[in-house]
JSON list of C-alpha atoms in Angstrom, two decimals:
[
{"chain": "O", "resi": 6, "resn": "UNK", "atom": "CA", "xyz": [98.19, 79.78, 94.66]},
{"chain": "O", "resi": 7, "resn": "UNK", "atom": "CA", "xyz": [101.32, 81.81, 93.99]},
{"chain": "O", "resi": 8, "resn": "UNK", "atom": "CA", "xyz": [99.91, 84.26, 91.47]},
{"chain": "O", "resi": 9, "resn": "UNK", "atom": "CA", "xyz": [100.59, 87.07, 93.89]},
{"chain": "O", "resi": 10, "resn": "UNK", "atom": "CA", "xyz": [103.81, 85.52, 95.19]},
{"chain": "O", "resi": 11, "resn": "UNK", "atom": "CA", "xyz": [107.21, 87.09, 94.80]},
{"chain": "O", "resi": 12, "resn": "UNK", "atom": "CA", "xyz": [109.51, 86.12, 91.94]},
{"chain": "O", "resi": 13, "resn": "UNK", "atom": "CA", "xyz": [111.65, 84.14, 94.40]},
{"chain": "O", "resi": 14, "resn": "UNK", "atom": "CA", "xyz": [108.62, 82.25, 95.73]},
{"chain": "O", "resi": 15, "resn": "UNK", "atom": "CA", "xyz": [107.54, 81.44, 92.18]},
{"chain": "O", "resi": 16, "resn": "UNK", "atom": "CA", "xyz": [111.05, 80.25, 91.28]},
{"chain": "O", "resi": 17, "resn": "UNK", "atom": "CA", "xyz": [111.21, 78.00, 94.30]},
{"chain": "O", "resi": 18, "resn": "UNK", "atom": "CA", "xyz": [107.72, 76.64, 93.63]},
{"chain": "O", "resi": 19, "resn": "UNK", "atom": "CA", "xyz": [108.73, 75.91, 90.03]},
{"chain": "O", "resi": 20, "resn": "UNK", "atom": "CA", "xyz": [111.81, 74.01, 91.19]},
{"chain": "O", "resi": 21, "resn": "UNK", "atom": "CA", "xyz": [109.66, 72.02, 93.62]},
{"chain": "O", "resi": 22, "resn": "UNK", "atom": "CA", "xyz": [107.14, 71.27, 90.87]},
{"chain": "O", "resi": 23, "resn": "UNK", "atom": "CA", "xyz": [109.82, 70.13, 88.41]},
{"chain": "O", "resi": 24, "resn": "UNK", "atom": "CA", "xyz": [111.31, 67.89, 91.11]},
{"chain": "O", "resi": 25, "resn": "UNK", "atom": "CA", "xyz": [107.91, 66.51, 92.07]},
{"chain": "O", "resi": 26, "resn": "UNK", "atom": "CA", "xyz": [106.97, 65.73, 88.45]},
{"chain": "O", "resi": 27, "resn": "UNK", "atom": "CA", "xyz": [110.22, 63.82, 87.91]},
{"chain": "O", "resi": 28, "resn": "UNK", "atom": "CA", "xyz": [110.35, 62.05, 91.29]},
{"chain": "O", "resi": 29, "resn": "UNK", "atom": "CA", "xyz": [109.34, 58.45, 91.71]},
{"chain": "O", "resi": 30, "resn": "UNK", "atom": "CA", "xyz": [106.47, 57.08, 93.78]},
{"chain": "O", "resi": 31, "resn": "UNK", "atom": "CA", "xyz": [108.46, 57.48, 97.02]},
{"chain": "O", "resi": 32, "resn": "UNK", "atom": "CA", "xyz": [109.04, 61.17, 96.37]},
{"chain": "O", "resi": 33, "resn": "UNK", "atom": "CA", "xyz": [112.70, 60.69, 95.49]},
{"chain": "O", "resi": 34, "resn": "UNK", "atom": "CA", "xyz": [114.52, 61.46, 92.25]},
{"chain": "O", "resi": 35, "resn": "UNK", "atom": "CA", "xyz": [116.92, 59.04, 90.58]},
{"chain": "O", "resi": 36, "resn": "UNK", "atom": "CA", "xyz": [120.35, 60.56, 90.00]},
{"chain": "O", "resi": 37, "resn": "UNK", "atom": "CA", "xyz": [120.06, 59.78, 86.29]},
{"chain": "O", "resi": 38, "resn": "UNK", "atom": "CA", "xyz": [116.86, 61.82, 86.19]},
{"chain": "O", "resi": 39, "resn": "UNK", "atom": "CA", "xyz": [118.57, 64.62, 88.13]},
{"chain": "O", "resi": 40, "resn": "UNK", "atom": "CA", "xyz": [121.31, 64.69, 85.48]},
{"chain": "O", "resi": 41, "resn": "UNK", "atom": "CA", "xyz": [118.68, 64.82, 82.73]},
{"chain": "O", "resi": 42, "resn": "UNK", "atom": "CA", "xyz": [116.90, 67.71, 84.49]},
{"chain": "O", "resi": 43, "resn": "UNK", "atom": "CA", "xyz": [120.17, 69.61, 84.79]},
{"chain": "O", "resi": 44, "resn": "UNK", "atom": "CA", "xyz": [120.79, 69.18, 81.08]},
{"chain": "O", "resi": 45, "resn": "UNK", "atom": "CA", "xyz": [117.27, 70.09, 79.98]},
{"chain": "O", "resi": 46, "resn": "UNK", "atom": "CA", "xyz": [115.73, 72.38, 82.61]},
{"chain": "O", "resi": 47, "resn": "UNK", "atom": "CA", "xyz": [118.93, 74.07, 83.82]},
{"chain": "O", "resi": 48, "resn": "UNK", "atom": "CA", "xyz": [120.70, 74.34, 80.46]},
{"chain": "O", "resi": 49, "resn": "UNK", "atom": "CA", "xyz": [121.56, 78.03, 80.71]},
{"chain": "O", "resi": 50, "resn": "UNK", "atom": "CA", "xyz": [123.49, 77.28, 83.90]},
{"chain": "O", "resi": 51, "resn": "UNK", "atom": "CA", "xyz": [125.29, 74.12, 82.74]},
{"chain": "O", "resi": 52, "resn": "UNK", "atom": "CA", "xyz": [126.13, 75.37, 79.26]},
{"chain": "O", "resi": 53, "resn": "UNK", "atom": "CA", "xyz": [129.88, 75.83, 78.87]},
{"chain": "O", "resi": 54, "resn": "UNK", "atom": "CA", "xyz": [130.72, 73.94, 82.07]},
{"chain": "O", "resi": 55, "resn": "UNK", "atom": "CA", "xyz": [131.86, 70.72, 80.35]},
{"chain": "O", "resi": 56, "resn": "UNK", "atom": "CA", "xyz": [135.55, 71.47, 81.04]},
{"chain": "O", "resi": 57, "resn": "UNK", "atom": "CA", "xyz": [135.02, 72.79, 84.57]},
{"chain": "O", "resi": 58, "resn": "UNK", "atom": "CA", "xyz": [136.55, 70.24, 86.98]},
{"chain": "O", "resi": 59, "resn": "UNK", "atom": "CA", "xyz": [133.89, 70.85, 89.65]},
{"chain": "O", "resi": 60, "resn": "UNK", "atom": "CA", "xyz": [131.10, 70.34, 87.10]},
{"chain": "O", "resi": 61, "resn": "UNK", "atom": "CA", "xyz": [132.78, 67.17, 85.83]},
{"chain": "O", "resi": 62, "resn": "UNK", "atom": "CA", "xyz": [132.98, 65.92, 89.41]},
{"chain": "O", "resi": 63, "resn": "UNK", "atom": "CA", "xyz": [129.25, 66.51, 89.93]},
{"chain": "O", "resi": 64, "resn": "UNK", "atom": "CA", "xyz": [128.28, 64.80, 86.68]},
{"chain": "O", "resi": 65, "resn": "UNK", "atom": "CA", "xyz": [130.66, 61.93, 87.35]},
{"chain": "O", "resi": 66, "resn": "UNK", "atom": "CA", "xyz": [129.06, 61.37, 90.75]},
{"chain": "O", "resi": 67, "resn": "UNK", "atom": "CA", "xyz": [125.60, 61.33, 89.15]},
{"chain": "O", "resi": 68, "resn": "UNK", "atom": "CA", "xyz": [126.81, 58.92, 86.44]},
{"chain": "O", "resi": 69, "resn": "UNK", "atom": "CA", "xyz": [128.33, 56.47, 88.94]},
{"chain": "O", "resi": 70, "resn": "UNK", "atom": "CA", "xyz": [125.01, 55.69, 90.53]},
{"chain": "O", "resi": 71, "resn": "UNK", "atom": "CA", "xyz": [122.30, 56.56, 88.00]},
{"chain": "O", "resi": 72, "resn": "UNK", "atom": "CA", "xyz": [119.71, 54.50, 89.88]},
{"chain": "O", "resi": 73, "resn": "UNK", "atom": "CA", "xyz": [120.51, 55.94, 93.32]},
{"chain": "O", "resi": 74, "resn": "UNK", "atom": "CA", "xyz": [117.90, 58.35, 94.59]},
{"chain": "O", "resi": 75, "resn": "UNK", "atom": "CA", "xyz": [118.08, 61.82, 96.07]},
{"chain": "O", "resi": 76, "resn": "UNK", "atom": "CA", "xyz": [115.56, 63.79, 98.05]},
{"chain": "O", "resi": 77, "resn": "UNK", "atom": "CA", "xyz": [114.42, 67.34, 97.33]},
{"chain": "O", "resi": 78, "resn": "UNK", "atom": "CA", "xyz": [117.01, 68.85, 99.67]},
{"chain": "O", "resi": 79, "resn": "UNK", "atom": "CA", "xyz": [119.87, 67.11, 97.83]},
{"chain": "O", "resi": 80, "resn": "UNK", "atom": "CA", "xyz": [118.39, 68.14, 94.48]},
{"chain": "O", "resi": 81, "resn": "UNK", "atom": "CA", "xyz": [118.29, 71.79, 95.56]},
{"chain": "O", "resi": 82, "resn": "UNK", "atom": "CA", "xyz": [121.90, 71.57, 96.78]},
{"chain": "O", "resi": 83, "resn": "UNK", "atom": "CA", "xyz": [122.81, 70.16, 93.36]},
{"chain": "O", "resi": 84, "resn": "UNK", "atom": "CA", "xyz": [121.08, 73.08, 91.61]},
{"chain": "O", "resi": 85, "resn": "UNK", "atom": "CA", "xyz": [122.72, 75.67, 93.84]},
{"chain": "O", "resi": 86, "resn": "UNK", "atom": "CA", "xyz": [126.14, 74.06, 93.37]},
{"chain": "O", "resi": 87, "resn": "UNK", "atom": "CA", "xyz": [125.83, 74.13, 89.59]},
{"chain": "O", "resi": 88, "resn": "UNK", "atom": "CA", "xyz": [124.43, 77.66, 89.60]},
{"chain": "O", "resi": 89, "resn": "UNK", "atom": "CA", "xyz": [127.31, 78.97, 91.73]},
{"chain": "O", "resi": 90, "resn": "UNK", "atom": "CA", "xyz": [129.93, 77.76, 89.24]},
{"chain": "O", "resi": 91, "resn": "UNK", "atom": "CA", "xyz": [128.06, 78.82, 86.12]},
{"chain": "O", "resi": 92, "resn": "UNK", "atom": "CA", "xyz": [129.08, 81.44, 83.60]},
{"chain": "O", "resi": 93, "resn": "UNK", "atom": "CA", "xyz": [125.48, 82.72, 83.62]},
{"chain": "O", "resi": 94, "resn": "UNK", "atom": "CA", "xyz": [125.73, 83.64, 87.30]},
{"chain": "O", "resi": 95, "resn": "UNK", "atom": "CA", "xyz": [128.97, 85.54, 86.62]},
{"chain": "O", "resi": 96, "resn": "UNK", "atom": "CA", "xyz": [127.25, 87.38, 83.76]},
{"chain": "O", "resi": 97, "resn": "UNK", "atom": "CA", "xyz": [124.33, 88.30, 86.02]},
{"chain": "O", "resi": 98, "resn": "UNK", "atom": "CA", "xyz": [126.75, 89.60, 88.66]},
{"chain": "O", "resi": 99, "resn": "UNK", "atom": "CA", "xyz": [128.64, 91.63, 86.05]},
{"chain": "O", "resi": 100, "resn": "UNK", "atom": "CA", "xyz": [125.43, 93.28, 84.83]},
{"chain": "O", "resi": 101, "resn": "UNK", "atom": "CA", "xyz": [124.48, 94.19, 88.39]},
{"chain": "O", "resi": 102, "resn": "UNK", "atom": "CA", "xyz": [127.87, 95.72, 89.19]},
{"chain": "O", "resi": 103, "resn": "UNK", "atom": "CA", "xyz": [127.94, 97.83, 86.01]},
{"chain": "O", "resi": 104, "resn": "UNK", "atom": "CA", "xyz": [124.56, 99.46, 86.71]}
]
């Protein structure tokens, strides 16, 4: 359906699909599964963040309640939060400003 969609539309659709595939029968994602998705599907963004206090806070919160569930909106907020603190995002910004 999105073959002719923009790159942003495709990226969002991919995030929704990954969430949907990992979500439980009620359409919610366990926090433990969200952590696993971060570490497997979002690796380029989380790599090198182990010592970042904000990243540790996010992971700690996920670890405290591994069985708690989050909806798609909370999952997207999690992804955006991790992306904003990532080294990869800084690298992308640096490439854009040097062009």
